[in-house]
PDB file of N, CA and C in Angstrom:
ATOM      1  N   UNK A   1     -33.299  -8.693  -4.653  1.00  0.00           N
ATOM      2  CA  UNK A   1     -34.238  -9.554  -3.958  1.00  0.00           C
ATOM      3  C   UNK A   1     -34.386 -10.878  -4.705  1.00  0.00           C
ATOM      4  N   UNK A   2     -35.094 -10.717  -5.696  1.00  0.00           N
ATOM      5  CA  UNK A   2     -34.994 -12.180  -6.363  1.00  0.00           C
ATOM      6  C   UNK A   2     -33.294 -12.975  -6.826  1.00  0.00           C
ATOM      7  N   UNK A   3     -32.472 -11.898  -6.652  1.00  0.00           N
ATOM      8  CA  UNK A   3     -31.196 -12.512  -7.229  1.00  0.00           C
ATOM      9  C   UNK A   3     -30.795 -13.267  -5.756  1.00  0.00           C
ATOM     10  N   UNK A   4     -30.924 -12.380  -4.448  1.00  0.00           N
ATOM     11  CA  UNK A   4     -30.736 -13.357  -3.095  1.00  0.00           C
ATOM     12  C   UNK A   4     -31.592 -14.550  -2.917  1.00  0.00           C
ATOM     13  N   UNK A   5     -32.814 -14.709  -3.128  1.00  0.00           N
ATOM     14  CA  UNK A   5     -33.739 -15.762  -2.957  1.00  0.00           C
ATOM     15  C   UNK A   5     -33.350 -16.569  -3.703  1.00  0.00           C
ATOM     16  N   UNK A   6     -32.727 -16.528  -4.963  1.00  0.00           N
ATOM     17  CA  UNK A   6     -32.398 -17.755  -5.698  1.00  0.00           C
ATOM     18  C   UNK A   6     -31.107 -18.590  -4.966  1.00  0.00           C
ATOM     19  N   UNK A   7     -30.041 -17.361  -5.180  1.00  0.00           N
ATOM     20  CA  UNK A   7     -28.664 -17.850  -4.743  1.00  0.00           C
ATOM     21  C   UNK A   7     -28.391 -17.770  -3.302  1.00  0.00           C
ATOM     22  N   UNK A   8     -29.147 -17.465  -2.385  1.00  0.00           N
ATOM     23  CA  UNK A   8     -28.782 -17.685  -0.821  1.00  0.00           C
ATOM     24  C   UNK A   8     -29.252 -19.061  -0.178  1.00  0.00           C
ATOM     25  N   UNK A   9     -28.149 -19.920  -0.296  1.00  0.00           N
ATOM     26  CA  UNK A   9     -28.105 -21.500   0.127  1.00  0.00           C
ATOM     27  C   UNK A   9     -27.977 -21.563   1.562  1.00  0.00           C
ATOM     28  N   UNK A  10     -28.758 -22.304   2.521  1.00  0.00           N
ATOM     29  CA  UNK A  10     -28.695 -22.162   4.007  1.00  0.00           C
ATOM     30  C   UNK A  10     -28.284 -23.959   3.997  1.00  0.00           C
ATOM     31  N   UNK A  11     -28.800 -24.488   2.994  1.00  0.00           N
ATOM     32  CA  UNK A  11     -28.856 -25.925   3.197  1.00  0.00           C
ATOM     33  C   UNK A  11     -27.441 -26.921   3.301  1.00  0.00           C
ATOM     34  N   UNK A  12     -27.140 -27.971   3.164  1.00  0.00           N
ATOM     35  CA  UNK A  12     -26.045 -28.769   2.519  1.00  0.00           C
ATOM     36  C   UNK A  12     -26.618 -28.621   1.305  1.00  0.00           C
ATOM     37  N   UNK A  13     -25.207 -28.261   0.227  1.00  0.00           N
ATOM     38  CA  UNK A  13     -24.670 -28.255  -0.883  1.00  0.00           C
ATOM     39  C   UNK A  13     -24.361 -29.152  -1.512  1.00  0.00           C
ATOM     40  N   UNK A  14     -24.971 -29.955  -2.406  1.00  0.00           N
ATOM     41  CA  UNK A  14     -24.950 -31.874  -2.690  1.00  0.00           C
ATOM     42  C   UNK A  14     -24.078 -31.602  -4.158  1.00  0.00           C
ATOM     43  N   UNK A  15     -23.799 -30.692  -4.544  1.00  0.00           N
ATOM     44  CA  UNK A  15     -23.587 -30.860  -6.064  1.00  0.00           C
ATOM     45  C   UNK A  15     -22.919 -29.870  -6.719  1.00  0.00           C
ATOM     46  N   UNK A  16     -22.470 -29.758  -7.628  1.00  0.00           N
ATOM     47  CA  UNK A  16     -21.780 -28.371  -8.532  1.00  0.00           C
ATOM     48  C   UNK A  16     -22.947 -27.394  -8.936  1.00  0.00           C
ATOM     49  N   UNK A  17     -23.511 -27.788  -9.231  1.00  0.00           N
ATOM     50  CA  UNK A  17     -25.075 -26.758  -9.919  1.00  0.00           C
ATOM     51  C   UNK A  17     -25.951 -26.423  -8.124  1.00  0.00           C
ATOM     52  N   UNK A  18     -25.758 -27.519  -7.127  1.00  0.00           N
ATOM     53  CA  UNK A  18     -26.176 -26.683  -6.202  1.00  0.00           C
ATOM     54  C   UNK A  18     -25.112 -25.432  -5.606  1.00  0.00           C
ATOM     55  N   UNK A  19     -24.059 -25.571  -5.852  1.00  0.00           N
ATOM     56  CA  UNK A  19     -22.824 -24.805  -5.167  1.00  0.00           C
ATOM     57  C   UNK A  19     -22.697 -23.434  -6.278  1.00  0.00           C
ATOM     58  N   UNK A  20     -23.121 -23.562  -7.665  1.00  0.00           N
ATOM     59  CA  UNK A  20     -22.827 -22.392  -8.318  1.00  0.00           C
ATOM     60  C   UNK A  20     -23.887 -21.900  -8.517  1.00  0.00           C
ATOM     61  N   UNK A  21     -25.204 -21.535  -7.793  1.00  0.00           N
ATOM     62  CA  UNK A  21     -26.171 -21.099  -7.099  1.00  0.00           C
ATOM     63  C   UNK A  21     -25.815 -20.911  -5.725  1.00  0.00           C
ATOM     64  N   UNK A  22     -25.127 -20.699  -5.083  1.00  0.00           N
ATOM     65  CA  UNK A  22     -24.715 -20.377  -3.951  1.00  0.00           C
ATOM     66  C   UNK A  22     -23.927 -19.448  -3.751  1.00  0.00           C
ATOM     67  N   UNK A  23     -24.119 -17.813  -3.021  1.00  0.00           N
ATOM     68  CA  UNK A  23     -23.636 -16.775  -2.946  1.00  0.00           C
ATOM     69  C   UNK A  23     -22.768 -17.139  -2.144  1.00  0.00           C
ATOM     70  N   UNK A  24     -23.100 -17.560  -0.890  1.00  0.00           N
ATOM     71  CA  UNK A  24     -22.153 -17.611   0.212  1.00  0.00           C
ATOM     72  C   UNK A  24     -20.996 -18.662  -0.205  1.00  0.00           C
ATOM     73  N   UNK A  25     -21.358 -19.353  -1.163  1.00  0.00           N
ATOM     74  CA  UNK A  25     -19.918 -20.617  -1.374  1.00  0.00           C
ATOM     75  C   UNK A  25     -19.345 -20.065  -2.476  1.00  0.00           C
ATOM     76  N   UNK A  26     -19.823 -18.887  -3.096  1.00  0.00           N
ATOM     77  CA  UNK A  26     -18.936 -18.276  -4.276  1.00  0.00           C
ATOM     78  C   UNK A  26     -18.282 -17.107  -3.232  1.00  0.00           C
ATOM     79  N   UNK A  27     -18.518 -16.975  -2.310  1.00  0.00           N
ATOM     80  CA  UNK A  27     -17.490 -15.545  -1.528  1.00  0.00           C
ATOM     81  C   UNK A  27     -16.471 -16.582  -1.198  1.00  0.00           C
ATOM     82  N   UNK A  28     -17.282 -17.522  -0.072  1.00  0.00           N
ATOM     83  CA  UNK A  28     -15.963 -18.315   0.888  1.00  0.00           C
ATOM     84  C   UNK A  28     -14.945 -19.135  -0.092  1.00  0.00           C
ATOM     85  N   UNK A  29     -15.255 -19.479  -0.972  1.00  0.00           N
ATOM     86  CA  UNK A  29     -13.836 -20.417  -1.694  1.00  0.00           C
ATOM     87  C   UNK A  29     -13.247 -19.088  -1.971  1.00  0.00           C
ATOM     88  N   UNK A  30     -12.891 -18.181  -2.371  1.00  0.00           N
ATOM     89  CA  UNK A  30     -11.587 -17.409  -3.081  1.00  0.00           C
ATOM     90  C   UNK A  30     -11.245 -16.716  -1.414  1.00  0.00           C
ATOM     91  N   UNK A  31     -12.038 -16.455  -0.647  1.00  0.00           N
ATOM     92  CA  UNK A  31     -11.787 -15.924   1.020  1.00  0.00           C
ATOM     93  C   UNK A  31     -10.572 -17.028   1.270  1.00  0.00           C
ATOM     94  N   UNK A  32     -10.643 -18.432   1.147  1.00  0.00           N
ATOM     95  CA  UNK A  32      -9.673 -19.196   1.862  1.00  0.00           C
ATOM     96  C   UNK A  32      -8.978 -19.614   0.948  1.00  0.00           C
ATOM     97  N   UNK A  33      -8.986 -19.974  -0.415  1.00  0.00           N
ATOM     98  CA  UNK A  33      -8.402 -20.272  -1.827  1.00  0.00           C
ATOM     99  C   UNK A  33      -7.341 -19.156  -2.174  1.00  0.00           C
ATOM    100  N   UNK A  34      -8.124 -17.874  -2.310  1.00  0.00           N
ATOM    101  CA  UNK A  34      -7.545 -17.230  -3.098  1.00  0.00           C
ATOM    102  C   UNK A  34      -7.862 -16.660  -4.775  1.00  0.00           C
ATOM    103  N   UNK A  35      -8.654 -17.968  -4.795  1.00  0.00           N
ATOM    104  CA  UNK A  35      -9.425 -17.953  -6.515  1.00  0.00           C
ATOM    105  C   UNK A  35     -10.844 -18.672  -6.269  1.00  0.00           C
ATOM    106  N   UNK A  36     -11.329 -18.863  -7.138  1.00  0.00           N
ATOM    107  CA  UNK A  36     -12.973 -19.365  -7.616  1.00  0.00           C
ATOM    108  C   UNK A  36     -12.527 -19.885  -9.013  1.00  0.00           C
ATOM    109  N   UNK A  37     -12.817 -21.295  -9.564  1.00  0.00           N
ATOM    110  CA  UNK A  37     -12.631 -21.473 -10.672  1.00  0.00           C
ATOM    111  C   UNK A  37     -13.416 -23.003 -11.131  1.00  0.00           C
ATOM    112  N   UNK A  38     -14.013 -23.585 -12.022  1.00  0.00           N
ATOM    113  CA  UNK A  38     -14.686 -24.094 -12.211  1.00  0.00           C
ATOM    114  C   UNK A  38     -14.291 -25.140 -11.244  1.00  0.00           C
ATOM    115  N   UNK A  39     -13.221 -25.837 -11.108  1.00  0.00           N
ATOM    116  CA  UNK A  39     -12.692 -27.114 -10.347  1.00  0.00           C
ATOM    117  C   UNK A  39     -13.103 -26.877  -8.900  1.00  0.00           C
ATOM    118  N   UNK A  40     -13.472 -25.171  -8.431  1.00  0.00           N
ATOM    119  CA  UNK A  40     -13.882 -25.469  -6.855  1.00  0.00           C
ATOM    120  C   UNK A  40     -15.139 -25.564  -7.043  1.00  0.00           C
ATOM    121  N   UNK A  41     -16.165 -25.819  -7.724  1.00  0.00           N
ATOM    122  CA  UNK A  41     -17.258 -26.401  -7.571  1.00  0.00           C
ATOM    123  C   UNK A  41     -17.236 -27.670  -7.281  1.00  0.00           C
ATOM    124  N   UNK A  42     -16.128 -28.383  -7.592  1.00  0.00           N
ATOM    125  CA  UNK A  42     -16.024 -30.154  -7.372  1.00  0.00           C
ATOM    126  C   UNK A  42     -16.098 -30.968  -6.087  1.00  0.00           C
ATOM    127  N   UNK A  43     -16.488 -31.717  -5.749  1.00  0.00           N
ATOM    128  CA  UNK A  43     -16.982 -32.103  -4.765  1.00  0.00           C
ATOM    129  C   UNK A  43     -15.237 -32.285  -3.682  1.00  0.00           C
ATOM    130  N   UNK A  44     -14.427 -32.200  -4.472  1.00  0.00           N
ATOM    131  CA  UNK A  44     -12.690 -32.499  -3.601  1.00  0.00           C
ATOM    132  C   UNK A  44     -12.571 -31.242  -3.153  1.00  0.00           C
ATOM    133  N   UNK A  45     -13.273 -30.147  -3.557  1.00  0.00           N
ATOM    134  CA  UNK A  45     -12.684 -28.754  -2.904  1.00  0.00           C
ATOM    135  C   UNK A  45     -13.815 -28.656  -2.251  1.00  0.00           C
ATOM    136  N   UNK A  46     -15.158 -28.750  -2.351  1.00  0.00           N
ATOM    137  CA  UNK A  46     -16.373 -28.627  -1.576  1.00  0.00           C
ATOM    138  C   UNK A  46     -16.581 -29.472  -0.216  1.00  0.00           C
ATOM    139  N   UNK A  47     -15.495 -30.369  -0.057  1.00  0.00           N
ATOM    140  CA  UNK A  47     -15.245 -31.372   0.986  1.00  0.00           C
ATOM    141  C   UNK A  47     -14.590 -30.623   2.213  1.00  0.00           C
ATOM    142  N   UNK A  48     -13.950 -29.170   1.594  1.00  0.00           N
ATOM    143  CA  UNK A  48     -12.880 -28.649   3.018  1.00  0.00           C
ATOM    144  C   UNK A  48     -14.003 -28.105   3.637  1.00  0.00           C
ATOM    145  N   UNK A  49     -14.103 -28.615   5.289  1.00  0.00           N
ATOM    146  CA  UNK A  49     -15.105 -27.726   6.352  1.00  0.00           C
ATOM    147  C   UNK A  49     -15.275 -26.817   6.736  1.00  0.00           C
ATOM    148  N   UNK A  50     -13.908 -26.264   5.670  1.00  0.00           N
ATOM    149  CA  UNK A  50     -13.827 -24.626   5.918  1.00  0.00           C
ATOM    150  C   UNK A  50     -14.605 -23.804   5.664  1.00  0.00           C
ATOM    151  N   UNK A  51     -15.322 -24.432   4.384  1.00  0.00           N
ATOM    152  CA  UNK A  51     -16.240 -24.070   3.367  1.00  0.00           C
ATOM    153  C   UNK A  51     -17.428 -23.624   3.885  1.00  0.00           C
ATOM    154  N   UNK A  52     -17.923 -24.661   4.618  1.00  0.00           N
ATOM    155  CA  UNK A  52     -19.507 -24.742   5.368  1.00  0.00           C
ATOM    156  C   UNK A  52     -19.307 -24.082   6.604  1.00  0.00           C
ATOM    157  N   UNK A  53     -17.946 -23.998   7.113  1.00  0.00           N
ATOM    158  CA  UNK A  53     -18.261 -22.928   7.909  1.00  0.00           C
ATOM    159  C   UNK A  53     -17.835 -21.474   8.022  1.00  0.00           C
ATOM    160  N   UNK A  54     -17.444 -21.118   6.772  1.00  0.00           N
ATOM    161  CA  UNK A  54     -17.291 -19.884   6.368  1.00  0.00           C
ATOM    162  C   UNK A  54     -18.935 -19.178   5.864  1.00  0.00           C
ATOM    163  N   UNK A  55     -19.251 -20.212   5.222  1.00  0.00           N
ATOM    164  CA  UNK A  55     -20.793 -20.088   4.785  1.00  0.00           C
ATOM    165  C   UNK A  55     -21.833 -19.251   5.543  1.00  0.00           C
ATOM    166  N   UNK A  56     -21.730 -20.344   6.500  1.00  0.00           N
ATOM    167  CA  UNK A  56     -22.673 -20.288   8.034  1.00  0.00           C
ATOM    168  C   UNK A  56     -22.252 -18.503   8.516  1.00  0.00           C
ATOM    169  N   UNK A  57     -20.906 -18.092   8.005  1.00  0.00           N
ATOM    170  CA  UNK A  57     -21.083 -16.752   9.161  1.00  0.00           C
ATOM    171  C   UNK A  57     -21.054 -15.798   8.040  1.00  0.00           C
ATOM    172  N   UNK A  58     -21.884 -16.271   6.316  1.00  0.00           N
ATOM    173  CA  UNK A  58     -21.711 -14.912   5.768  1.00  0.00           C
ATOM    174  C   UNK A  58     -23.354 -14.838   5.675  1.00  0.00           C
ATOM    175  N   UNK A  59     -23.464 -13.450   5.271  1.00  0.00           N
ATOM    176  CA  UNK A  59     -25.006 -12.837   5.213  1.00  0.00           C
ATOM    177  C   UNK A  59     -25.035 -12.175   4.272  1.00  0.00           C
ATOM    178  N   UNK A  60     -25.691 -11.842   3.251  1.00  0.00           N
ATOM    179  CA  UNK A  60     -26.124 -11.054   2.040  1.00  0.00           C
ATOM    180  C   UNK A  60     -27.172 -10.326   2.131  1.00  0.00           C
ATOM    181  N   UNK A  61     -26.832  -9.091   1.790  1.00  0.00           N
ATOM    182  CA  UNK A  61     -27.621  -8.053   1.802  1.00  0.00           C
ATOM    183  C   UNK A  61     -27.804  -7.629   0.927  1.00  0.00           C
ATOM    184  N   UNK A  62     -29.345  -7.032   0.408  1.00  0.00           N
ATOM    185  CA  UNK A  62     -29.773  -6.597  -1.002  1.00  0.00           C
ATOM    186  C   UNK A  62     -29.112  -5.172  -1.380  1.00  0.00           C
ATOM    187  N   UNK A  63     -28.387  -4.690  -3.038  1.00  0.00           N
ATOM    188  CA  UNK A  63     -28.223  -3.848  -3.312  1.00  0.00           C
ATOM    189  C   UNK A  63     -29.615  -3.118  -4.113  1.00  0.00           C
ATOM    190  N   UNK A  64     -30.600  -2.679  -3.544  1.00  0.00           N
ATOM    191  CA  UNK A  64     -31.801  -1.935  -4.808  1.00  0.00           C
ATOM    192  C   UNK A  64     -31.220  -1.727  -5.915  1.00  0.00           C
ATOM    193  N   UNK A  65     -30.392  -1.435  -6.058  1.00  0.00           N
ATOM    194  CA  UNK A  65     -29.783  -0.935  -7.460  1.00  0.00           C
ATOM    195  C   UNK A  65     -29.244  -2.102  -8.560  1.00  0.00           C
ATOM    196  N   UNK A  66     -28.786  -2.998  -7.839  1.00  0.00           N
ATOM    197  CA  UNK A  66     -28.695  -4.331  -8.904  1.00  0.00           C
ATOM    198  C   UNK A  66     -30.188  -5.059  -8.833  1.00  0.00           C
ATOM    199  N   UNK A  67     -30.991  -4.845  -8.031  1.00  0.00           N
ATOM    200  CA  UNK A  67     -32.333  -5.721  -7.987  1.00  0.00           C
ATOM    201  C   UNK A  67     -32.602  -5.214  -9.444  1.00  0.00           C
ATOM    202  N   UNK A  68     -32.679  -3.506  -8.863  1.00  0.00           N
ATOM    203  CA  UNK A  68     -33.491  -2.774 -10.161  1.00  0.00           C
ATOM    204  C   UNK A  68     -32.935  -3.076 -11.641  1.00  0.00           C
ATOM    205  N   UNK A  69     -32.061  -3.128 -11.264  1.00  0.00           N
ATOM    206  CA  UNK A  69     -30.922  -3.636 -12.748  1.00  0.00           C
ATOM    207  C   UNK A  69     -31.159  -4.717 -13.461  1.00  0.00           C
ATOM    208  N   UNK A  70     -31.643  -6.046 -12.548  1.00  0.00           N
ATOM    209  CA  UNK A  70     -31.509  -7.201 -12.515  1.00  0.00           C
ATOM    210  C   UNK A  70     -32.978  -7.434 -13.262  1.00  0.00           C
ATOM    211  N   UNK A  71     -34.284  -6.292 -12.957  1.00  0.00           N
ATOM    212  CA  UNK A  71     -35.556  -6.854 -13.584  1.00  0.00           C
ATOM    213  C   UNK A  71     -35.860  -5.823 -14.602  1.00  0.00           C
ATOM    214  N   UNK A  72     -34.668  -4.762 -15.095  1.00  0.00           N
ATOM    215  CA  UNK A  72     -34.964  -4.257 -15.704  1.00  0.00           C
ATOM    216  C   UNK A  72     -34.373  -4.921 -17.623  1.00  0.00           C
ATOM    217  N   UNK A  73     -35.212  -4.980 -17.894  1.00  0.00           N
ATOM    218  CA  UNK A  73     -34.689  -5.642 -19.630  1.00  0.00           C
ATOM    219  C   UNK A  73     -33.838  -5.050 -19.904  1.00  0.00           C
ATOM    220  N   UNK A  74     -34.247  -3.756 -20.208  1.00  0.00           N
ATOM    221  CA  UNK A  74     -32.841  -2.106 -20.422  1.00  0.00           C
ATOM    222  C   UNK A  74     -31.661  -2.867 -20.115  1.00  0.00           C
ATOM    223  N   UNK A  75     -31.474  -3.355 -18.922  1.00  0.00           N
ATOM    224  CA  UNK A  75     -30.355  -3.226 -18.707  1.00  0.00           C
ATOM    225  C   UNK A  75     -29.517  -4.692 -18.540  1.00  0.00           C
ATOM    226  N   UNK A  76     -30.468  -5.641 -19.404  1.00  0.00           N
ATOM    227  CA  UNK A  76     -29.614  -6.984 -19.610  1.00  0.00           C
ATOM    228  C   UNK A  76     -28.587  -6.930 -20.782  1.00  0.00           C
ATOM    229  N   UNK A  77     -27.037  -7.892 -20.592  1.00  0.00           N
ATOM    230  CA  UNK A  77     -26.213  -7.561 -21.545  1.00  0.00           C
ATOM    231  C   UNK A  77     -26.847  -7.949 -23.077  1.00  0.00           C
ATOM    232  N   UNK A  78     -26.355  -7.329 -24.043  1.00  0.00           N
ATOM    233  CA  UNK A  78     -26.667  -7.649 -25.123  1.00  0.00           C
ATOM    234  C   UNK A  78     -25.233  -7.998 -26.028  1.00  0.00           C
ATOM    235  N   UNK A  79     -25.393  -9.315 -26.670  1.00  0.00           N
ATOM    236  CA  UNK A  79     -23.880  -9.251 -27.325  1.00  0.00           C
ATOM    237  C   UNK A  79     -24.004  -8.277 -28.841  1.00  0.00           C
ATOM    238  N   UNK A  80     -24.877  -7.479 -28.952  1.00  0.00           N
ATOM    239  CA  UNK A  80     -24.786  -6.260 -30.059  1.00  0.00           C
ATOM    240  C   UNK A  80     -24.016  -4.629 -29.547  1.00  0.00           C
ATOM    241  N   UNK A  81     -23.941  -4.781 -28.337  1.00  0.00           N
ATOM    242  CA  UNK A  81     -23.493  -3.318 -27.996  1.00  0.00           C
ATOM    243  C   UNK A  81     -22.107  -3.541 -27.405  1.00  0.00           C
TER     244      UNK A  81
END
């Protein structure tokens, strides 16, 4: 829940930091790419209309189990283990 409310973008996407907060533009670039890699955040790959309208027809649905994961401390990475 809070991990969709952050990263589910309905809006135009103005920027790299708005686009890598964006669930639906991290599925659709490797859907038509093939990959995801820092350079498709750039505004030359964020320009294909493919993008925004691949966007438009995806939907995200909550897993409980990563929510629970997600607010549980327990279970944030630690670089000791």
């Amino acid at each position: 829940q809070a991990c969709l409310a952050h990263h589910r973008q309905a809006r135009p996407l103005a920027n790299p930091a708005d686009r890598d907060h964006c669930i639906q533009y991290m599925m659709a670039v490797p859907l038509i790419f093939g990959r995801l890699s820092a350079a498709d955040y750039e505004d030359t790959v964020a320009a294909d209309p493919r993008i925004d309208a691949l966007r438009a027809r995806i939907h995200c649905v909550e897993e409980p189990q990563f929510t629970r994961d997600y607010l549980d401390p327990r279970s944030a990475p630690s670089p000791t283990r």
